[in-house]
Coordinates of C-alpha atoms in Angstrom, one line a residue:
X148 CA -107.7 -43.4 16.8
X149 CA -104.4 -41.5 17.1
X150 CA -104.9 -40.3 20.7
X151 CA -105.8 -43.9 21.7
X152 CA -102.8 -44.9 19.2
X153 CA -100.8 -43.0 21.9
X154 CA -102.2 -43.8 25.1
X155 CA -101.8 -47.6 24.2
X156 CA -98.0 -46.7 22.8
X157 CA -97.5 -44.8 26.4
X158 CA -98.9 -47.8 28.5
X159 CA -96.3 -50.5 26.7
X160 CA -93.4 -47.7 27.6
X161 CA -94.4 -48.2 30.8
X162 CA -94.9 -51.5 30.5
X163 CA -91.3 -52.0 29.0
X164 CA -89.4 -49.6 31.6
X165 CA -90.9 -51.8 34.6
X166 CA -90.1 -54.9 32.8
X167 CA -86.3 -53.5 32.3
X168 CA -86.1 -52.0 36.5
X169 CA -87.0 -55.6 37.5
X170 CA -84.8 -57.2 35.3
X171 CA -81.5 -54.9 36.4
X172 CA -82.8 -54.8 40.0
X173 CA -82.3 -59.0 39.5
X174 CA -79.4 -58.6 37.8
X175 CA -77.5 -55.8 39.7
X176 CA -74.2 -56.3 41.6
X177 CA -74.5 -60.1 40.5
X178 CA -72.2 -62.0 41.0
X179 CA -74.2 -64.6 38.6
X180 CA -75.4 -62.8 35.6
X181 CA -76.0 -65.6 33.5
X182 CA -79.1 -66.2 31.6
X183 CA -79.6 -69.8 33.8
X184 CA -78.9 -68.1 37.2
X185 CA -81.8 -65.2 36.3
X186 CA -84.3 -67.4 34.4
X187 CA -84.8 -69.1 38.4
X188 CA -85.3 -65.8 39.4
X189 CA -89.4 -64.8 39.6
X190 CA -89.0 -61.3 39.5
X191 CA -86.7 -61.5 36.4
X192 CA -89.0 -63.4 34.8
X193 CA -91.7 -61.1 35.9
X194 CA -89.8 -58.6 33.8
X195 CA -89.5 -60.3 30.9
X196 CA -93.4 -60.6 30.8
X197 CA -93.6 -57.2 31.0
X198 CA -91.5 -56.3 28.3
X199 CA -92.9 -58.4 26.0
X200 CA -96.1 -57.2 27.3
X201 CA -95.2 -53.5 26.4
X202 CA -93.4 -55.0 23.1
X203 CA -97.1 -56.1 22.3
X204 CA -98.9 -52.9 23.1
X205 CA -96.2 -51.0 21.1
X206 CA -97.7 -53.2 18.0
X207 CA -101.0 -52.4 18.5
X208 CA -100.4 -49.3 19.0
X209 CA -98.8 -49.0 15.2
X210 CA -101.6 -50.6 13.9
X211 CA -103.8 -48.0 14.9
X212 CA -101.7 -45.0 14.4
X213 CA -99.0 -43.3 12.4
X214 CA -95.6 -44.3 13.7
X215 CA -94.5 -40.0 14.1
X216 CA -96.7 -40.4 17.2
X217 CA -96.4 -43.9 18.5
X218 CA -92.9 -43.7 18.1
X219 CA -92.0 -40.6 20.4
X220 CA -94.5 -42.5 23.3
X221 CA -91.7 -45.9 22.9
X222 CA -88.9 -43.2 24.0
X223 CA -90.7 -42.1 26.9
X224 CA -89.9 -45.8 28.4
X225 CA -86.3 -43.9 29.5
X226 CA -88.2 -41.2 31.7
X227 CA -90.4 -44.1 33.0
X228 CA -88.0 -46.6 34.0
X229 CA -85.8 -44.2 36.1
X230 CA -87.5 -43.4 38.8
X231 CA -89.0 -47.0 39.0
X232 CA -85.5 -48.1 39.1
X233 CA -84.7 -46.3 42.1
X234 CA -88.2 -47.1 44.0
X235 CA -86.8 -51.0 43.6
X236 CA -83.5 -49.3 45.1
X237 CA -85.2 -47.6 47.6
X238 CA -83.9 -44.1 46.4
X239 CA -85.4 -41.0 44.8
X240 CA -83.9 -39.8 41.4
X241 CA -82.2 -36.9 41.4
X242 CA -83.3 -33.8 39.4
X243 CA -80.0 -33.8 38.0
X244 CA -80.9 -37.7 36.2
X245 CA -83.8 -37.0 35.3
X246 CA -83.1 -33.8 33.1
X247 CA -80.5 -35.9 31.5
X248 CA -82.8 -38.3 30.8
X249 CA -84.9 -35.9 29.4
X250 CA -82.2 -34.5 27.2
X251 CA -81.9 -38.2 25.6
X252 CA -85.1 -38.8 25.6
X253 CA -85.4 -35.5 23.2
X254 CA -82.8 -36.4 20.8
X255 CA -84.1 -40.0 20.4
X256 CA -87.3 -38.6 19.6
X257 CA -86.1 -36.0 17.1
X258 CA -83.5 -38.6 15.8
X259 CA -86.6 -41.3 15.4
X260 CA -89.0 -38.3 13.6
X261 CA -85.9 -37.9 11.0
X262 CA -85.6 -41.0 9.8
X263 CA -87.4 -41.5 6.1
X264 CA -89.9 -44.0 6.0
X265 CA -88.7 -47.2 3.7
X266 CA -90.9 -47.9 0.4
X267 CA -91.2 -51.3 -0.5
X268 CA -90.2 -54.4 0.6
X269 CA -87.3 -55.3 2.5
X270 CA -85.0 -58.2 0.5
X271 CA -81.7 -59.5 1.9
X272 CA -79.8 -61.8 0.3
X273 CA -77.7 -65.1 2.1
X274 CA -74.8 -63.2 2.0
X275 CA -76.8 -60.2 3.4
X276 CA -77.5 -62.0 6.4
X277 CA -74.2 -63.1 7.0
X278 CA -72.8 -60.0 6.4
X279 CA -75.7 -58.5 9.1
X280 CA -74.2 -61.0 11.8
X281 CA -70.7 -60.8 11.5
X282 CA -70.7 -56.9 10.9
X283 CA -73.0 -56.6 14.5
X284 CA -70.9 -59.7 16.3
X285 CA -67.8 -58.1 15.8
X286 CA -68.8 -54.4 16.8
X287 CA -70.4 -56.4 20.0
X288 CA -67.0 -58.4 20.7
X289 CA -65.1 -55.2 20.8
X290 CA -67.4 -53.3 22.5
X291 CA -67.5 -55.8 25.0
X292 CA -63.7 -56.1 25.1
X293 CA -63.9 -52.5 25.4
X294 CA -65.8 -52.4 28.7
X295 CA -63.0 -53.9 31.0
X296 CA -60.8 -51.0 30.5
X297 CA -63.0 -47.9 31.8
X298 CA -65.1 -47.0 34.3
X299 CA -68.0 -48.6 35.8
X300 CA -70.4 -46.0 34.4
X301 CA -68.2 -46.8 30.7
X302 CA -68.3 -50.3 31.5
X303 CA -72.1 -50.4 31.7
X304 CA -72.6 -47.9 28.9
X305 CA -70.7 -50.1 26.2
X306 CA -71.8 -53.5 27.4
X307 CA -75.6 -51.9 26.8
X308 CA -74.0 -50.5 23.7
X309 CA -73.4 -54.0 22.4
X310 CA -76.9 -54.9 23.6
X311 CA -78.1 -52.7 21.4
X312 CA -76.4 -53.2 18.2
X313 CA -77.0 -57.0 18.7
X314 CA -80.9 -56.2 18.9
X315 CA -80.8 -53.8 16.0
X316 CA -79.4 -56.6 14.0
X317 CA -82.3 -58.7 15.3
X318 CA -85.2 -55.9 14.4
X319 CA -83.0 -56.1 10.7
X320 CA -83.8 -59.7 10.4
X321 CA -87.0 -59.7 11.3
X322 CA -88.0 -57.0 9.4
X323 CA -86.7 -59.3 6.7
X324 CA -88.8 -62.4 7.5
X325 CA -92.0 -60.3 8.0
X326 CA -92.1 -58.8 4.8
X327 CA -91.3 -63.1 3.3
X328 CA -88.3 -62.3 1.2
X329 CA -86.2 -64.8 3.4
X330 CA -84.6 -68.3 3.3
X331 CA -86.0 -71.2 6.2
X332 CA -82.4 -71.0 7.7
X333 CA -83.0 -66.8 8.4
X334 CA -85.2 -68.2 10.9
X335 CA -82.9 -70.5 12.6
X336 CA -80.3 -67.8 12.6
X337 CA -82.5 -64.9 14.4
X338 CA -82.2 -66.5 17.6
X339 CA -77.8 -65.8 17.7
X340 CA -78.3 -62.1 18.3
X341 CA -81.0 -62.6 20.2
X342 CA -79.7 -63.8 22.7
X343 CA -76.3 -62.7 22.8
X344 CA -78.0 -59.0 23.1
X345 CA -80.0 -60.6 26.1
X346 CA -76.5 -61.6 27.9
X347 CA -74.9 -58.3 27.1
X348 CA -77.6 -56.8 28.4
X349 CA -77.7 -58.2 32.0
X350 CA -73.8 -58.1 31.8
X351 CA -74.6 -53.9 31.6
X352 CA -77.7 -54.5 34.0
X353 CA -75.1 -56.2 36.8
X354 CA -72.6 -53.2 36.4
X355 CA -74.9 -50.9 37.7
X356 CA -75.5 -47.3 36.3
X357 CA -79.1 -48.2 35.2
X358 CA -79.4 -45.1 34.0
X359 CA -76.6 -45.2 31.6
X360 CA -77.2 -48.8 30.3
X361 CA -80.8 -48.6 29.4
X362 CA -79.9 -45.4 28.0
X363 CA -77.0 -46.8 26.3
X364 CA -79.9 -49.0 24.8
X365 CA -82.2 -47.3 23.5
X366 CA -79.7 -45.3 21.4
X367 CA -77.7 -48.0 20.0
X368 CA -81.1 -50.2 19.1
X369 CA -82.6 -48.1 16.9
X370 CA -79.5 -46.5 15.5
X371 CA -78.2 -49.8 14.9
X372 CA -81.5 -50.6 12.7
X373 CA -81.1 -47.7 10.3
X374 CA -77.5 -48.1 9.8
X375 CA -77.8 -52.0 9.0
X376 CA -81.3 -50.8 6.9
X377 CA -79.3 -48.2 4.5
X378 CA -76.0 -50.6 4.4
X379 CA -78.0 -53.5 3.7
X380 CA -81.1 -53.1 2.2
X381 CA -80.7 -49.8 0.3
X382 CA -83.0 -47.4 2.5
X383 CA -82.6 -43.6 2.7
X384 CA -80.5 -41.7 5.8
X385 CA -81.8 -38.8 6.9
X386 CA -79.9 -35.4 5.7
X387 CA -79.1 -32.6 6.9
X388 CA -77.5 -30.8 10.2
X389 CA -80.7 -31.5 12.2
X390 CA -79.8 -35.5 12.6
X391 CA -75.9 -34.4 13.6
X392 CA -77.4 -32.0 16.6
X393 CA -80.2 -34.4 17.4
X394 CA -77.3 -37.0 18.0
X395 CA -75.1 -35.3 19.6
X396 CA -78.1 -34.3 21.9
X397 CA -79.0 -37.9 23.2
X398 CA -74.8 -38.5 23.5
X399 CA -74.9 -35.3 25.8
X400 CA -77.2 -36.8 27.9
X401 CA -75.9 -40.0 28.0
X402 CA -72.5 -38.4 29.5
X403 CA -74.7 -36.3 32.0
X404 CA -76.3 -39.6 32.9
X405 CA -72.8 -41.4 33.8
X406 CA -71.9 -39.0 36.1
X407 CA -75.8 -37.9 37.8
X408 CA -76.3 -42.1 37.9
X409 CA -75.6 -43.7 40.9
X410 CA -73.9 -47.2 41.2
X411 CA -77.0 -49.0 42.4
X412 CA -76.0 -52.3 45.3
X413 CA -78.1 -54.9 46.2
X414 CA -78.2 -56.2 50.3
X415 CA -80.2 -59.4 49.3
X416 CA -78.1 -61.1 46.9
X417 CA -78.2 -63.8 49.2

């Protein structure tokens, strides 16, 4: 059950990273990034299916198999979307992005394989929550505000930084409502970061740098999570000098990746 576990954990990366290239290849150079503009887009909307797709696999693939090994198959979405990124861009990736890709890809995974498991049941209290959303919707405003003062490469990194944190406060909250300690109004209130991560995610997507934004993404989601889980609901951080190198590891890379990444066009915004 643990090899096919992984195989199905593999196929929803791939899933995911195809559903994430269409989306930026939509999205890219923009000069209409909105949610409205892409949602009469077919391709975009092509992407989202897949992502949800490979979201779907990645749960069956937990429920079949311990999450050390289904895990590290989620992080290989990064080396996957790449070079599908550039086949939409009609490019090849360069050696060069790809072994920065790989060098996130490996701290992620040792970063992912640190974190303690939680024991129990997840509780947050009213107060929790609004202390969940106002802590992530301020670190998104000024990350945002952030990104128009650098570089197109720094633009897209922190706009996909703020994706990220948004959605880690969304994986908090529903965390929350799975394990029923929750309130009927935590429901009505999962939707606000939701899609507020969505928008500050095509904002990073229309930058360019797809590299760097989904990158930028996959750090700051699940980073995001274990911060808000140990300020919030009282779980354990991992310890140690191995988390410190692993992070600094998957930042490395993400550097390497701003400056290997090229600033994808589009011809056919028309």
């Amino acid at each position: 059950m643990t090899v096919l576990a992984a195989a199905i954990a593999l196929v929803g990366s791939l899933f995911f990273a195809l559903g994430a290239a269409l989306q930026q290849f939509e999205a890219v150079g923009s000069a209409k990034p909105g949610l409205l503009a892409l949602l009469r887009k077919p391709r975009w909307l092509l992407g989202g299916a897949s992502i949800v797709a490979g979201g779907g696999l990645h749960i069956v693939a937990l429920g079949l198999g311990p999450l050390t090994i289904v895990q590290p198959m989620g992080v290989a979405s990064l080396l996957f979307a790449l070079p599908l990124a550039a086949t939409l861009h009609g490019r090849k990736p360069s050696r060069r992005e790809l072994a920065a890709a790989a060098v996130v890809a490996a701290g992620l995974i040792v970063l992912v394989l640190l974190v303690p498991e939680s024991e129990g049941p997840t509780y947050l209290s009213p107060d929790g929550v609004l202390t969940l959303l106002g802590v992530a919707g301020v670190a998104a405003v000024l990350l945002w505000a952030g990104s128009n003062a650098v570089s197109p490469a720094g633009r897209a990194a922190l706009l996909a930084t703020s994706s990220g944190v948004l959605y880690g406060a969304t994986a908090t909250l529903v965390r929350v409502l799975v394990d029923g300690a929750w309130n009927w109004w935590y429901l009505l209130a999962l939707p606000v970061p939701a899609l507020l991560a969505l928008v500050m995610l095509q904002r990073a997507y229309a930058v360019g740098h797809f590299g760097v934004s989904f990158a930028s993404l996959q750090i700051a989601d699940p980073l995001t999570a274990v911060a808000f889980g140990a300020l919030l609901l009282g779980e354990p951080l991992p310890t140690g000098i191995a988390p410190v190198l692993a992070a600094a590891l998957t930042a490395a890379g993400t550097v390497a990746l701003a400056r290997t990444s090229p600033l994808e066009a589009r011809n056919d915004l028309a």
